[in-house]
XYZ file of N, CA and C in Angstrom:
399
model
N 187.914 237.165 -198.111
C 189.112 237.086 -197.171
C 188.930 235.874 -196.378
N 190.105 235.099 -196.242
C 190.053 233.858 -195.476
C 190.001 234.032 -194.037
N 189.371 233.151 -193.339
C 189.224 233.065 -191.991
C 190.673 232.844 -191.424
N 191.121 233.467 -190.464
C 192.424 233.114 -189.891
C 192.322 232.291 -188.583
N 193.451 231.580 -188.396
C 193.542 230.818 -187.137
C 193.670 231.804 -185.991
N 193.384 231.434 -184.764
C 193.536 232.377 -183.659
C 194.968 232.780 -183.512
N 195.889 231.904 -183.721
C 197.281 232.151 -183.611
C 197.675 233.292 -184.582
N 197.273 233.154 -185.898
C 197.424 234.175 -186.916
C 196.869 235.516 -186.511
N 195.667 235.453 -186.080
C 195.045 236.709 -185.680
C 195.718 237.419 -184.609
N 196.128 236.703 -183.547
C 196.846 237.219 -182.424
C 198.197 237.845 -182.829
N 198.721 237.486 -183.960
C 199.990 238.051 -184.418
C 199.885 239.509 -184.928
N 198.645 239.929 -185.235
C 198.442 241.239 -185.652
C 198.666 242.184 -184.492
N 199.095 243.403 -184.655
C 199.275 244.339 -183.600
C 197.895 244.705 -182.995
N 197.883 245.257 -181.838
C 196.655 245.746 -181.292
C 196.022 246.819 -182.161
N 196.815 247.623 -182.672
C 196.294 248.794 -183.580
C 195.645 248.206 -184.768
N 196.308 247.166 -185.432
C 195.723 246.677 -186.681
C 194.437 245.932 -186.285
N 194.364 245.233 -185.215
C 193.172 244.577 -184.889
C 192.020 245.658 -184.590
N 192.390 246.803 -184.078
C 191.400 247.775 -183.792
C 190.968 248.474 -185.046
N 191.929 248.682 -186.091
C 191.547 249.139 -187.358
C 190.479 248.317 -188.005
N 190.710 246.985 -187.890
C 189.721 246.193 -188.499
C 188.388 246.108 -187.747
N 188.533 246.097 -186.373
C 187.338 246.084 -185.569
C 186.548 247.273 -185.640
N 187.162 248.348 -185.925
C 186.418 249.628 -186.149
C 185.394 249.414 -187.194
N 185.883 248.820 -188.351
C 185.068 248.603 -189.525
C 183.989 247.580 -189.133
N 184.276 246.450 -188.452
C 183.455 245.391 -188.164
C 182.303 245.988 -187.299
N 182.597 246.666 -186.289
C 181.578 247.255 -185.402
C 180.701 248.205 -186.102
N 181.138 249.013 -186.985
C 180.466 250.049 -187.750
C 179.452 249.303 -188.649
N 179.974 248.235 -189.289
C 178.965 247.472 -190.146
C 177.832 246.911 -189.313
N 178.190 246.378 -188.163
C 177.134 245.727 -187.300
C 176.121 246.917 -186.953
N 176.523 248.052 -186.537
C 175.735 249.140 -186.171
C 174.865 249.570 -187.250
N 175.564 249.860 -188.490
C 174.724 250.224 -189.688
C 173.658 249.318 -190.059
N 173.949 248.107 -190.002
C 172.934 246.971 -190.344
C 171.824 247.032 -189.308
N 172.152 247.176 -187.990
C 171.134 247.318 -186.991
C 170.211 248.537 -187.255
N 170.784 249.615 -187.562
C 170.018 250.865 -187.766
C 169.124 250.745 -189.053
N 169.699 250.027 -190.108
C 168.879 249.961 -191.248
C 167.735 248.967 -191.070
N 167.942 248.021 -190.278
C 166.918 247.063 -189.974
C 165.684 247.641 -189.084
N 165.961 248.750 -188.572
C 164.929 249.543 -187.859
C 164.089 250.422 -188.766
N 164.488 250.499 -189.965
C 163.601 251.224 -191.024
C 164.471 252.197 -191.812
N 163.951 252.465 -193.010
C 164.654 253.374 -193.895
C 164.467 254.785 -193.465
N 165.453 255.661 -193.713
C 165.446 257.035 -193.346
C 166.388 257.756 -194.267
N 166.259 259.065 -194.218
C 167.356 259.789 -195.122
C 168.742 259.468 -194.479
N 169.752 259.574 -195.463
C 171.140 259.201 -195.043
C 171.652 260.030 -193.874
N 171.297 261.319 -193.725
C 171.774 262.180 -192.758
C 171.266 261.575 -191.398
N 170.068 261.165 -191.263
C 169.544 260.576 -190.010
C 170.078 259.284 -189.654
N 170.307 258.556 -190.672
C 170.917 257.198 -190.433
C 172.423 257.478 -189.917
N 173.136 258.492 -190.538
C 174.543 258.653 -190.017
C 174.460 259.203 -188.684
N 173.556 259.997 -188.292
C 173.511 260.580 -186.857
C 173.184 259.447 -185.930
N 172.344 258.520 -186.207
C 172.007 257.437 -185.342
C 173.150 256.636 -185.095
N 173.979 256.245 -186.297
C 175.151 255.472 -186.194
C 176.290 256.112 -185.346
N 176.371 257.447 -185.458
C 177.411 258.046 -184.828
C 177.400 257.795 -183.218
N 176.226 257.847 -182.777
C 176.042 257.610 -181.302
C 176.579 256.389 -180.869
N 176.600 255.321 -181.681
C 177.130 253.939 -181.240
C 178.458 253.724 -181.700
N 179.082 254.426 -182.503
C 180.473 254.224 -182.816
C 181.408 255.202 -182.223
N 180.993 255.999 -181.434
C 181.910 256.970 -180.679
C 182.609 256.202 -179.577
N 183.731 256.791 -179.073
C 184.586 256.097 -178.122
C 183.842 256.083 -176.716
N 183.027 257.014 -176.422
C 182.381 256.940 -175.109
C 181.364 255.816 -175.161
N 180.593 255.516 -176.210
C 179.720 254.254 -176.241
C 180.509 253.054 -176.188
N 181.490 253.067 -176.875
C 182.371 251.729 -176.936
C 182.921 251.432 -175.488
N 183.372 252.638 -174.898
C 183.964 252.413 -173.552
C 182.923 251.862 -172.478
N 181.684 252.409 -172.608
C 180.643 251.918 -171.762
C 180.387 250.408 -172.130
N 180.395 250.104 -173.308
C 180.095 248.641 -173.829
C 181.125 247.757 -173.239
N 182.322 248.213 -172.971
C 183.371 247.309 -172.333
C 182.872 246.913 -170.951
N 182.329 247.819 -170.244
C 181.711 247.559 -168.942
C 180.626 246.505 -168.921
N 179.860 246.560 -170.005
C 178.712 245.605 -170.191
C 179.239 244.210 -170.438
N 180.312 244.058 -171.270
C 180.682 242.755 -171.782
C 181.792 242.187 -170.998
N 182.402 242.915 -170.192
C 183.720 242.585 -169.686
C 183.671 241.211 -168.828
N 182.611 241.057 -168.068
C 182.476 239.919 -167.284
C 182.019 238.663 -168.059
N 181.762 238.899 -169.364
C 181.468 237.676 -170.296
C 182.557 237.243 -171.057
N 183.634 237.805 -171.020
C 184.808 237.572 -171.788
C 185.565 236.302 -171.337
N 185.939 235.494 -172.395
C 186.852 234.440 -172.031
C 188.359 234.979 -171.649
N 189.167 234.195 -171.122
C 190.521 234.690 -170.782
C 191.161 235.268 -172.085
N 191.075 234.545 -173.184
C 191.617 234.924 -174.496
C 191.051 236.245 -174.976
N 189.696 236.385 -174.792
C 189.067 237.712 -175.270
C 189.583 238.863 -174.464
N 189.591 238.526 -173.142
C 189.976 239.704 -172.240
C 191.517 239.987 -172.482
N 192.279 239.077 -172.943
C 193.696 239.457 -173.254
C 193.711 240.309 -174.465
N 193.002 239.973 -175.470
C 192.935 240.821 -176.698
C 192.451 242.256 -176.345
N 191.348 242.364 -175.548
C 190.862 243.628 -175.198
C 191.935 244.382 -174.334
N 192.560 243.848 -173.474
C 193.649 244.387 -172.764
C 194.835 244.766 -173.648
N 195.252 244.018 -174.571
C 196.306 244.461 -175.426
C 195.901 245.686 -176.199
N 194.634 245.767 -176.732
C 194.100 246.849 -177.422
C 194.124 248.139 -176.592
N 193.587 247.933 -175.385
C 193.414 249.065 -174.512
C 194.872 249.720 -174.058
N 195.799 248.891 -174.082
C 197.260 249.190 -173.592
C 198.136 249.601 -174.740
N 197.571 249.552 -175.942
C 198.459 249.900 -177.122
C 199.015 251.316 -177.040
N 200.287 251.403 -177.427
C 200.895 252.715 -177.363
C 200.871 253.273 -178.726
N 201.107 254.639 -178.701
C 201.113 255.391 -180.008
C 199.686 255.870 -180.430
N 198.837 255.844 -179.369
C 197.414 256.243 -179.840
C 197.233 257.703 -179.692
N 196.667 258.385 -180.676
C 196.493 259.777 -180.559
C 194.905 259.939 -180.210
N 194.812 260.587 -179.031
C 193.393 260.658 -178.405
C 192.731 261.919 -179.067
N 191.524 261.734 -179.716
C 190.959 262.960 -180.279
C 190.394 263.789 -179.106
N 189.969 265.018 -179.397
C 189.353 265.875 -178.449
C 188.001 265.496 -178.048
N 187.297 264.688 -178.895
C 185.952 264.315 -178.574
C 185.854 263.260 -177.533
N 186.956 262.723 -176.989
C 186.847 261.776 -175.910
C 188.027 261.931 -174.915
N 187.885 261.240 -173.717
C 188.860 261.299 -172.743
C 189.928 260.258 -173.141
N 191.056 260.414 -172.635
C 192.162 259.205 -172.949
C 191.588 257.885 -172.457
N 191.030 257.807 -171.328
C 190.506 256.568 -170.768
C 189.375 255.994 -171.729
N 188.442 256.755 -172.133
C 187.422 256.374 -173.063
C 188.045 255.734 -174.392
N 189.007 256.565 -174.921
C 189.623 256.259 -176.172
C 190.456 254.884 -176.169
N 191.188 254.748 -175.056
C 192.003 253.469 -174.831
C 191.045 252.315 -174.668
N 189.955 252.520 -173.905
C 188.965 251.377 -173.767
C 188.308 250.997 -175.018
N 188.055 252.084 -175.783
C 187.328 251.933 -177.073
C 188.259 251.188 -178.069
N 189.562 251.535 -178.073
C 190.462 250.856 -178.873
C 190.537 249.252 -178.523
N 190.588 249.052 -177.190
C 190.563 247.612 -176.778
C 189.270 246.924 -177.301
N 188.099 247.651 -177.280
C 186.845 247.040 -177.650
C 186.875 246.751 -179.169
N 187.381 247.728 -179.951
C 187.551 247.558 -181.424
C 188.550 246.417 -181.672
N 189.652 246.308 -180.964
C 190.544 245.121 -181.079
C 189.916 243.831 -181.007
N 189.025 243.773 -179.963
C 188.281 242.589 -179.700
C 187.388 242.111 -180.919
N 186.693 243.221 -181.382
C 185.820 242.821 -182.623
C 186.575 242.593 -183.819
N 187.813 243.159 -183.940
C 188.616 242.854 -185.139
C 189.100 241.379 -184.943
N 189.497 241.052 -183.855
C 189.947 239.735 -183.668
C 188.812 238.701 -183.993
N 187.628 238.949 -183.349
C 186.482 238.002 -183.594
C 186.137 237.838 -185.084
N 186.177 239.031 -185.823
C 185.917 238.914 -187.241
C 186.958 238.279 -188.046
N 188.259 238.460 -187.710
C 189.300 237.774 -188.358
C 189.242 236.331 -188.252
N 188.931 235.865 -187.081
C 188.851 234.402 -186.865
C 187.477 233.718 -187.236
N 186.600 234.571 -187.776
C 185.324 234.234 -188.167
C 184.247 233.839 -187.164
N 184.524 234.405 -185.961
C 183.567 234.004 -184.941
C 182.467 235.147 -184.847
N 181.717 235.333 -185.872
C 180.619 236.275 -186.005
C 179.503 236.022 -184.964
N 179.356 234.825 -184.577
C 178.301 234.408 -183.607
C 178.646 235.115 -182.320
N 179.936 235.008 -181.871
C 180.352 235.617 -180.660
C 180.141 237.087 -180.662
N 180.603 237.721 -181.786
C 180.532 239.259 -182.048
C 178.944 239.505 -181.828
N 178.127 238.802 -182.584
C 176.735 239.184 -182.447
C 176.148 238.943 -181.016
N 176.661 238.095 -180.315
C 176.245 237.853 -178.849
C 176.592 239.073 -178.091
N 177.768 239.513 -178.311
C 178.166 240.828 -177.500
C 177.360 241.931 -178.027
N 177.093 242.077 -179.266
C 176.290 243.113 -179.875
C 174.902 243.101 -179.242
N 174.258 241.953 -179.047
C 173.011 241.826 -178.538
C 172.896 242.189 -177.045
N 173.921 241.705 -176.273
C 174.090 242.029 -174.787
C 174.265 243.496 -174.721
N 175.120 244.222 -175.467
C 175.262 245.612 -175.380
C 173.929 246.311 -175.710
N 173.306 246.058 -176.704
C 172.005 246.665 -177.079
C 170.995 246.529 -175.920
N 170.731 245.271 -175.553
C 169.812 245.041 -174.434
C 170.114 245.817 -173.196
N 171.387 245.895 -172.842
C 171.710 246.755 -171.563
C 171.560 248.177 -171.794
N 172.032 248.604 -172.945
C 171.901 250.037 -173.287
C 170.431 250.600 -173.398
N 169.531 249.667 -173.888
C 168.143 249.999 -174.033
C 167.400 250.109 -172.655
N 167.947 249.441 -171.672
C 167.457 249.623 -170.312
C 167.795 250.949 -169.642
N 168.777 251.521 -170.190
C 169.164 252.775 -169.617
C 168.459 253.992 -170.274
N 167.836 253.708 -171.363
C 167.201 254.845 -172.173
C 165.759 255.178 -171.536
C-alpha cells in the first residue's frame, strides 16, 4: 500500500481512519507481546485484549493528549466526535468515543507512513502504564 499525503489521509472519514487504526494498534500490541516471549496463543490473546479494549485506549488518550500536534489533536477530535458509532456493552460511551478517536489517530499516522510518531506514542503509553502497575 502506498503512503498517502496528509491531505489524502484527512479525506477519509473518522470511522475509516479508526477502522485502519484499530488494525495498526493491534499489530503494534501483538508485536510488543511477542517480543516479551513465546507463549500459547490463548495467553498471547489474553495479554493483547487488555491493551486493545476501549478502556485502555481511552486512558491512553489522557497520556498522549498533551503531546499531540494541532493536526494530530484534530484527527483525534474528529474520531472522538464521529457519529453513528454503536457502543458495545463492554465500555462506556465516553470510553468508546475516546477510543475511536485514538484509533483514528493511529490510522492516520499509519496511512501517512509516520510509523516513528506512532511508535513514540506507543512507547510513551507503555512507559506511563507500567508506572501504574
